Amino acid sequence: MLQCIFLLSDSGEVMLEKQLTGHRVDRSICAWYWDHAISQGDQLQPVIASPTHYLFQIVREGITFLACSQVEMPPLMGIEFLCRVADVLADYLGGLNEDVIKDNFVIVYELMDEMIDNGFPLTTEPNILREMIAAPNIVSKMLSVVTGNSSNVNETLPAATALCVPWRTSDPKYANNEVYVDLVEEMDAVINRDGTLVKCEIYGEVQVNSHLSGLPDLTLSFANPSILDDMRFHPCVRYRPWESHQILSFVPPDGQFRLMSYRVRKLKSIPLYLKPQLTSDAGTCRLSLLVGMRNDPGKTVDSIDVQFQLPPCVSTADLSSNCGTVNILSNKTCSWSIGRIPKDKTPSLSGTLVLEPGLQRLHVFPTFQLGFRIMGIALSGLQIDKLDLKNLPHRPYKGFRALTRAGHYEVRA
Amino acid sequence: MAPPGQAQRSPSPSQPSGKGEVSDLKAQLRQLAGSRAPGVDDSKRDLFKKVISYMTVGIDVSSVFGEMVMCSATSDIVLKKMCYLYVGNYAKGNPDLALLTINFLQRDCKDEDPMIRGLALRSLCSLRVANLVEYLVGPLGSGLRDGNSYVRTVAVIGILKLYHISAVTCIDADFPAMLKRLMLNDPDTQVIANCLAALQEIWTLEASNSEEASREREALLSKPLIYYFLNRIKEFSEWAQSLVLELVAKYVPSDNNEIFDIMNLLEDRLQHANGAVVLATIKVFLQLTLSMNDVHQQVYERIKAPLLTLVSSGSPEQSYAVLSHLHLLVMRAPILFSSDYKHFYCQYNEPFYVKKLKLEMLTAVANESNTYEIVTELCEYAANVDIPMARESIRAVGKIALQQYDVNAIVDRLLQFLEMEKDYVTAETLVLVKDLLRKYPQWSQDCIAVVGNISSKNVQEPKAKAALIWMLGEYSQDMHDAPYILESLIENWEDEHSSEVRLHLLTAVMKCFFKRPPETQKALGDALAAGLADFHQDVHDRALFYYRLLQYNVTVAERVVNPPKQAVSVFADTQSSEIKDRIFDEFNSLSVVYQKPSYMFTDKEHRGPFEFSDELGNLSIGADAADTVVPAHQVDANDKDLLLSTSETEKEDGRALSSNGSAYSAPLYDAPASVPASQIQSDLVNLTSGLSGHVPAASLAIDDLLGLGLSVTPAPAPSPPSLSLNPKAVLDPGTFQQKWRQLPISLTQ
């Protein structure tokens, strides 16, 4: 049972306060939280015990969502709910920041009112909420000016609540029926200095953007579902067809949603290598980095960049590269953005690090974080076989895309 | 997680007082109140917005209460909502003024638009003014009978709110019984879920003073009800699913087939997108199988993948909460996770509290087959930029060494740490080497050679210094210059601020004296003199004790200071196994995140300086509910904890007191305001049975269940054919059990 939700700006100001139960939570808790947050810095845990309440907090775009409770409850219930609140608000207001929340605080109150009552979450389905409270977009503003009806509350109650597909708006109509399926994967890898792969794993999502009229019934199948290690489904996915034939059968929500997320473990090949070399002697250290293709995925790899933290004992650093740009920030974070790998040369970065006086050799070593993006391929090898649509009057347009980017992709020195 | 940067964080800004603006607003509102001019709603809306934004930044705008109420006669729903919000905020402080709002709220409760009916009812119940409860009973009663499910959802929660304002009024109006009927018959699952939430809370609080309530509370866990919820689980919203699963976790099935059937039905919940549902399901699985050893282990195997996916998929906040639960399971059954050790490798940019959990798990899962790799990985962290992390990983290496796997290699690694010449690495390592030597004296030769090379000047941390001194004393016969190092340390006695170090120094020099008397005699004299003059009581006493012991008899003194030692076999664990079991029983609760059972932190003494009303007791539904039902197979965890049971009774007392307190303030309501309860009931029956085709089906299903007994897959409620998610279990019971038998078990203990 959550007792109160606060929204705090990035300077700790209370932007919004929603009391949920008869027990009023005093605002002083926010001041306590803020002092605590400052003292903890980036070591702040999501679940904190204050002297009086248990606090759940998440931070999105500088805005802190803070929920208070005094009783034992499932922690994920609190955290998941706050995440959904943040998602719904971002969706409604077209982004999250201090101004947009202050300008639309009435809508935020209205939304919270429908999402949670007496501390218990009711519905967080964007489709249902949208039917209860209209989003403050330009169209509705125009409409209100033209028609003189300035209420942003829809006149009717959502019919979907009564249906068996609560996630779908009742009977949307589109002139152009289209559905897009995206495979978006993130590769996490840890590579040792000698190039051995410590661990490599892919976390992927099947994102669907559906604009289909009526109540379509979709089935999506993969060419090689056996490579998936574990998956989680949107509530619209029927479990039985997946269990028996590894087919995703579902009635999609309207608009963009995450149909499924999955994990693929124990991958053997990584697309890029990074070779760090550090030799230190007499108070200076030579650093050189080489980046290149290891296993060509067959598509262009772009947005390559390398980030690392210089050890605290380095007093000055002089680094240069043969392609891309190198930046060293005041907090000793160094970033090297390469972009695409040129055809004629191997990108390399080299230079000297001067250690603090008294130190002969470097004893702590940086970890290099590599970023990249590959369009048009899912590196796990997952392939969509086909997408069938039933219950549709016209043949819709179907689009497929794939994208892989680096998640935690790190190389140790 | 990306908290706002340090620099941006400043103390809370001071709030403006805004007195002048408020009186301005008051005048403007007064002007608009009676006006019926076109466009007046728009200007009202601007003013309301201002009032509420003042309220939000913390300016007291209660003085415009009267004007706000006067302006509230409007058909504009946004205006209404703003007004409800305002009224809800200030009514409690202005009970007399709140009376003014009753009229328009009651009128709105009869509006044509169900949305307005619902909103008005919600606001009416949110006023929370004790002397207005008489006006609640009527609207709530009709709210429960409303044809629209939205209004019924609001009414159900409204009854819970009423109960908290005045329990007597709520019970006298027979609302709990009506909720129960609604729970069993309503076609809308959100209404059902809200009924369940409200009834759980009401009956738990009532249980202490009413037999019937405690019977009803237990009836919630009866088979027909549990099956009723389970069969409709997929129709519930994700949050309601978590609530139902929480209830199911307390249910005690009659036999193994039933357990398998429930698990079969719920298995797909493990792949739900909402982490709260997944964890609640895992709790059900763990609790159901407690009595079946083999299956319980298989449950670990089965839930591993969903948990690991949750950790890697969610936001950092979510993954931390999941990781805490994973941590609990790993600590409970490390063997089952020993092949998954790579999942606990730390990523460079994870926050420290996540890395710490992962390190503990890595330490726990280490065994013969993976120790080498784990220790190699830990050594990577030790050389990393992150200093607290480096310290923790060295400690982890030491803990693994104490677990007796592959000690040889680990000792080598530790000695390499000593050669890294980083003071914090050296410090941590020294402490560990000391512990290792206490357990494995046979390694002393290797260690002493390296430790002897460390200059005591490089060791500053008290713990490390004490460890070094202990080794100097213990192995002084093997370390060539031990007496001289001790001597130089004693010369600097005055500069040594830590009493722990001085105590160790005394003991070490004594030990050294018995092994190499001629070289140490002078140092011992100096040490005893310095010790006797020491201002620290313990140091002084120990010096005096050694001095008199030596005076009395030197051989006795040697027996006291240098007795033959046995190697330590097991170091004391910090957390008792009872506490661990207790936390495990509270899986999917805050206890897991804090790594403390809830009685340790939900006790009242814990609450500090902020002021609180006595409503606290009323709110503790979650914690109590967890304690109320004790399934038979949890016996092992139960009879251990006397402390717990006392604290529980304390809680009970507190609750009884507080509900008595609120009962006292409850006024009697006049008869005309409410219809006799029996009539409401019969109305309700008539109405609900006329509501939709679902109703007979649902109640039929219950009858079926009562008759059917064991089958978990009875006829699903008929619903529009093309869209229904089939509530039937995916596999037939036999196949399911077969499948579970085939799940791998890493190791049977």
PDB file of N, CA, C and O in Angstrom, chain B residues 716-748:
ATOM      1  N   PRO B 716     -14.318 -22.818 -18.251  1.00  0.00           N
ATOM      2  CA  PRO B 716     -14.023 -21.400 -18.225  1.00  0.00           C
ATOM      3  C   PRO B 716     -15.308 -20.596 -18.401  1.00  0.00           C
ATOM      4  O   PRO B 716     -16.254 -21.076 -19.009  1.00  0.00           O
ATOM      5  N   ALA B 717     -15.295 -19.379 -17.849  1.00  0.00           N
ATOM      6  CA  ALA B 717     -16.465 -18.537 -18.025  1.00  0.00           C
ATOM      7  C   ALA B 717     -16.640 -18.256 -19.507  1.00  0.00           C
ATOM      8  O   ALA B 717     -15.669 -17.929 -20.187  1.00  0.00           O
ATOM      9  N   PRO B 718     -17.847 -18.386 -20.033  1.00  0.00           N
ATOM     10  CA  PRO B 718     -18.025 -18.150 -21.457  1.00  0.00           C
ATOM     11  C   PRO B 718     -17.777 -16.678 -21.776  1.00  0.00           C
ATOM     12  O   PRO B 718     -18.187 -15.796 -21.038  1.00  0.00           O
ATOM     13  N   SER B 719     -17.068 -16.429 -22.828  1.00  0.00           N
ATOM     14  CA  SER B 719     -16.757 -15.056 -23.181  1.00  0.00           C
ATOM     15  C   SER B 719     -16.720 -15.001 -24.703  1.00  0.00           C
ATOM     16  O   SER B 719     -16.697 -16.053 -25.340  1.00  0.00           O
ATOM     17  N   PRO B 720     -16.665 -13.816 -25.280  1.00  0.00           N
ATOM     18  CA  PRO B 720     -16.680 -13.732 -26.743  1.00  0.00           C
ATOM     19  C   PRO B 720     -15.650 -14.687 -27.333  1.00  0.00           C
ATOM     20  O   PRO B 720     -14.471 -14.603 -26.984  1.00  0.00           O
ATOM     21  N   PRO B 721     -16.056 -15.578 -28.194  1.00  0.00           N
ATOM     22  CA  PRO B 721     -15.232 -16.718 -28.564  1.00  0.00           C
ATOM     23  C   PRO B 721     -13.884 -16.356 -29.197  1.00  0.00           C
ATOM     24  O   PRO B 721     -12.874 -16.881 -28.786  1.00  0.00           O
ATOM     25  N   SER B 722     -13.845 -15.436 -30.136  1.00  0.00           N
ATOM     26  CA  SER B 722     -12.610 -15.257 -30.894  1.00  0.00           C
ATOM     27  C   SER B 722     -11.502 -14.666 -30.027  1.00  0.00           C
ATOM     28  O   SER B 722     -10.331 -14.810 -30.337  1.00  0.00           O
ATOM     29  N   LEU B 723     -11.841 -13.994 -28.919  1.00  0.00           N
ATOM     30  CA  LEU B 723     -10.830 -13.224 -28.222  1.00  0.00           C
ATOM     31  C   LEU B 723     -10.387 -13.818 -26.901  1.00  0.00           C
ATOM     32  O   LEU B 723      -9.417 -13.369 -26.333  1.00  0.00           O
ATOM     33  N   SER B 724     -11.112 -14.809 -26.427  1.00  0.00           N
ATOM     34  CA  SER B 724     -10.832 -15.224 -25.060  1.00  0.00           C
ATOM     35  C   SER B 724      -9.441 -15.822 -24.954  1.00  0.00           C
ATOM     36  O   SER B 724      -9.010 -16.613 -25.778  1.00  0.00           O
ATOM     37  N   LEU B 725      -8.724 -15.389 -23.935  1.00  0.00           N
ATOM     38  CA  LEU B 725      -7.497 -16.077 -23.577  1.00  0.00           C
ATOM     39  C   LEU B 725      -7.931 -17.289 -22.789  1.00  0.00           C
ATOM     40  O   LEU B 725      -8.603 -17.161 -21.778  1.00  0.00           O
ATOM     41  N   ASN B 726      -7.566 -18.422 -23.253  1.00  0.00           N
ATOM     42  CA  ASN B 726      -8.082 -19.616 -22.620  1.00  0.00           C
ATOM     43  C   ASN B 726      -7.566 -19.762 -21.197  1.00  0.00           C
ATOM     44  O   ASN B 726      -6.373 -19.844 -20.970  1.00  0.00           O
ATOM     45  N   PRO B 727      -8.450 -19.762 -20.224  1.00  0.00           N
ATOM     46  CA  PRO B 727      -7.975 -19.859 -18.850  1.00  0.00           C
ATOM     47  C   PRO B 727      -7.573 -21.280 -18.477  1.00  0.00           C
ATOM     48  O   PRO B 727      -7.078 -21.516 -17.392  1.00  0.00           O
ATOM     49  N   LYS B 728      -7.766 -22.201 -19.386  1.00  0.00           N
ATOM     50  CA  LYS B 728      -7.387 -23.586 -19.059  1.00  0.00           C
ATOM     51  C   LYS B 728      -5.879 -23.722 -18.978  1.00  0.00           C
ATOM     52  O   LYS B 728      -5.144 -23.003 -19.635  1.00  0.00           O
ATOM     53  N   ALA B 729      -5.440 -24.642 -18.220  1.00  0.00           N
ATOM     54  CA  ALA B 729      -4.017 -24.897 -18.132  1.00  0.00           C
ATOM     55  C   ALA B 729      -3.511 -25.373 -19.478  1.00  0.00           C
ATOM     56  O   ALA B 729      -4.238 -25.973 -20.260  1.00  0.00           O
ATOM     57  N   VAL B 730      -2.252 -25.066 -19.753  1.00  0.00           N
ATOM     58  CA  VAL B 730      -1.706 -25.371 -21.064  1.00  0.00           C
ATOM     59  C   VAL B 730      -1.496 -26.864 -21.265  1.00  0.00           C
ATOM     60  O   VAL B 730      -1.802 -27.422 -22.301  1.00  0.00           O
ATOM     61  N   LEU B 731      -0.983 -27.497 -20.255  1.00  0.00           N
ATOM     62  CA  LEU B 731      -0.708 -28.921 -20.368  1.00  0.00           C
ATOM     63  C   LEU B 731      -1.674 -29.681 -19.462  1.00  0.00           C
ATOM     64  O   LEU B 731      -2.117 -29.148 -18.460  1.00  0.00           O
ATOM     65  N   ASP B 732      -1.962 -30.893 -19.812  1.00  0.00           N
ATOM     66  CA  ASP B 732      -2.778 -31.668 -18.885  1.00  0.00           C
ATOM     67  C   ASP B 732      -1.886 -32.089 -17.723  1.00  0.00           C
ATOM     68  O   ASP B 732      -0.654 -32.145 -17.861  1.00  0.00           O
ATOM     69  N   PRO B 733      -2.503 -32.310 -16.574  1.00  0.00           N
ATOM     70  CA  PRO B 733      -1.720 -32.492 -15.350  1.00  0.00           C
ATOM     71  C   PRO B 733      -0.613 -33.537 -15.480  1.00  0.00           C
ATOM     72  O   PRO B 733       0.509 -33.311 -15.021  1.00  0.00           O
ATOM     73  N   GLY B 734      -0.899 -34.643 -16.122  1.00  0.00           N
ATOM     74  CA  GLY B 734       0.097 -35.713 -16.229  1.00  0.00           C
ATOM     75  C   GLY B 734       1.346 -35.242 -16.953  1.00  0.00           C
ATOM     76  O   GLY B 734       2.460 -35.415 -16.473  1.00  0.00           O
ATOM     77  N   THR B 735       1.121 -34.617 -18.125  1.00  0.00           N
ATOM     78  CA  THR B 735       2.251 -34.134 -18.911  1.00  0.00           C
ATOM     79  C   THR B 735       3.062 -33.122 -18.127  1.00  0.00           C
ATOM     80  O   THR B 735       4.294 -33.097 -18.194  1.00  0.00           O
ATOM     81  N   PHE B 736       2.350 -32.286 -17.382  1.00  0.00           N
ATOM     82  CA  PHE B 736       3.035 -31.244 -16.641  1.00  0.00           C
ATOM     83  C   PHE B 736       3.963 -31.838 -15.588  1.00  0.00           C
ATOM     84  O   PHE B 736       5.124 -31.471 -15.484  1.00  0.00           O
ATOM     85  N   GLN B 737       3.423 -32.816 -14.855  1.00  0.00           N
ATOM     86  CA  GLN B 737       4.263 -33.435 -13.824  1.00  0.00           C
ATOM     87  C   GLN B 737       5.470 -34.113 -14.456  1.00  0.00           C
ATOM     88  O   GLN B 737       6.572 -34.069 -13.940  1.00  0.00           O
ATOM     89  N   GLN B 738       5.200 -34.728 -15.626  1.00  0.00           N
ATOM     90  CA  GLN B 738       6.282 -35.377 -16.348  1.00  0.00           C
ATOM     91  C   GLN B 738       7.374 -34.363 -16.683  1.00  0.00           C
ATOM     92  O   GLN B 738       8.555 -34.584 -16.453  1.00  0.00           O
ATOM     93  N   LYS B 739       6.916 -33.217 -17.204  1.00  0.00           N
ATOM     94  CA  LYS B 739       7.844 -32.172 -17.617  1.00  0.00           C
ATOM     95  C   LYS B 739       8.689 -31.714 -16.432  1.00  0.00           C
ATOM     96  O   LYS B 739       9.891 -31.502 -16.564  1.00  0.00           O
ATOM     97  N   TRP B 740       8.034 -31.601 -15.276  1.00  0.00           N
ATOM     98  CA  TRP B 740       8.782 -31.143 -14.116  1.00  0.00           C
ATOM     99  C   TRP B 740       9.784 -32.169 -13.652  1.00  0.00           C
ATOM    100  O   TRP B 740      10.838 -31.833 -13.171  1.00  0.00           O
ATOM    101  N   ARG B 741       9.415 -33.424 -13.809  1.00  0.00           N
ATOM    102  CA  ARG B 741      10.378 -34.445 -13.387  1.00  0.00           C
ATOM    103  C   ARG B 741      11.620 -34.374 -14.243  1.00  0.00           C
ATOM    104  O   ARG B 741      12.692 -34.746 -13.828  1.00  0.00           O
ATOM    105  N   GLN B 742      11.436 -33.918 -15.498  1.00  0.00           N
ATOM    106  CA  GLN B 742      12.586 -33.931 -16.397  1.00  0.00           C
ATOM    107  C   GLN B 742      13.463 -32.695 -16.267  1.00  0.00           C
ATOM    108  O   GLN B 742      14.531 -32.632 -16.855  1.00  0.00           O
ATOM    109  N   LEU B 743      12.988 -31.705 -15.527  1.00  0.00           N
ATOM    110  CA  LEU B 743      13.830 -30.527 -15.333  1.00  0.00           C
ATOM    111  C   LEU B 743      15.114 -30.956 -14.638  1.00  0.00           C
ATOM    112  O   LEU B 743      15.095 -31.794 -13.757  1.00  0.00           O
ATOM    113  N   PRO B 744      16.210 -30.368 -15.053  1.00  0.00           N
ATOM    114  CA  PRO B 744      17.476 -30.800 -14.459  1.00  0.00           C
ATOM    115  C   PRO B 744      17.602 -30.341 -13.006  1.00  0.00           C
ATOM    116  O   PRO B 744      17.105 -29.289 -12.641  1.00  0.00           O
ATOM    117  N   ILE B 745      18.216 -31.181 -12.227  1.00  0.00           N
ATOM    118  CA  ILE B 745      18.605 -30.746 -10.878  1.00  0.00           C
ATOM    119  C   ILE B 745      20.113 -30.799 -10.848  1.00  0.00           C
ATOM    120  O   ILE B 745      20.719 -31.804 -11.225  1.00  0.00           O
ATOM    121  N   SER B 746      20.724 -29.724 -10.397  1.00  0.00           N
ATOM    122  CA  SER B 746      22.185 -29.696 -10.406  1.00  0.00           C
ATOM    123  C   SER B 746      22.743 -30.737  -9.454  1.00  0.00           C
ATOM    124  O   SER B 746      23.642 -31.480  -9.769  1.00  0.00           O
ATOM    125  N   LEU B 747      22.177 -30.766  -8.279  1.00  0.00           N
ATOM    126  CA  LEU B 747      22.763 -31.643  -7.270  1.00  0.00           C
ATOM    127  C   LEU B 747      21.712 -31.907  -6.216  1.00  0.00           C
ATOM    128  O   LEU B 747      21.094 -30.977  -5.717  1.00  0.00           O
ATOM    129  N   THR B 748      21.503 -33.133  -5.909  1.00  0.00           N
ATOM    130  CA  THR B 748      20.576 -33.400  -4.823  1.00  0.00           C
ATOM    131  C   THR B 748      21.372 -33.531  -3.548  1.00  0.00           C
ATOM    132  O   THR B 748      22.350 -34.258  -3.503  1.00  0.00           O
TER     133      THR B 748
END
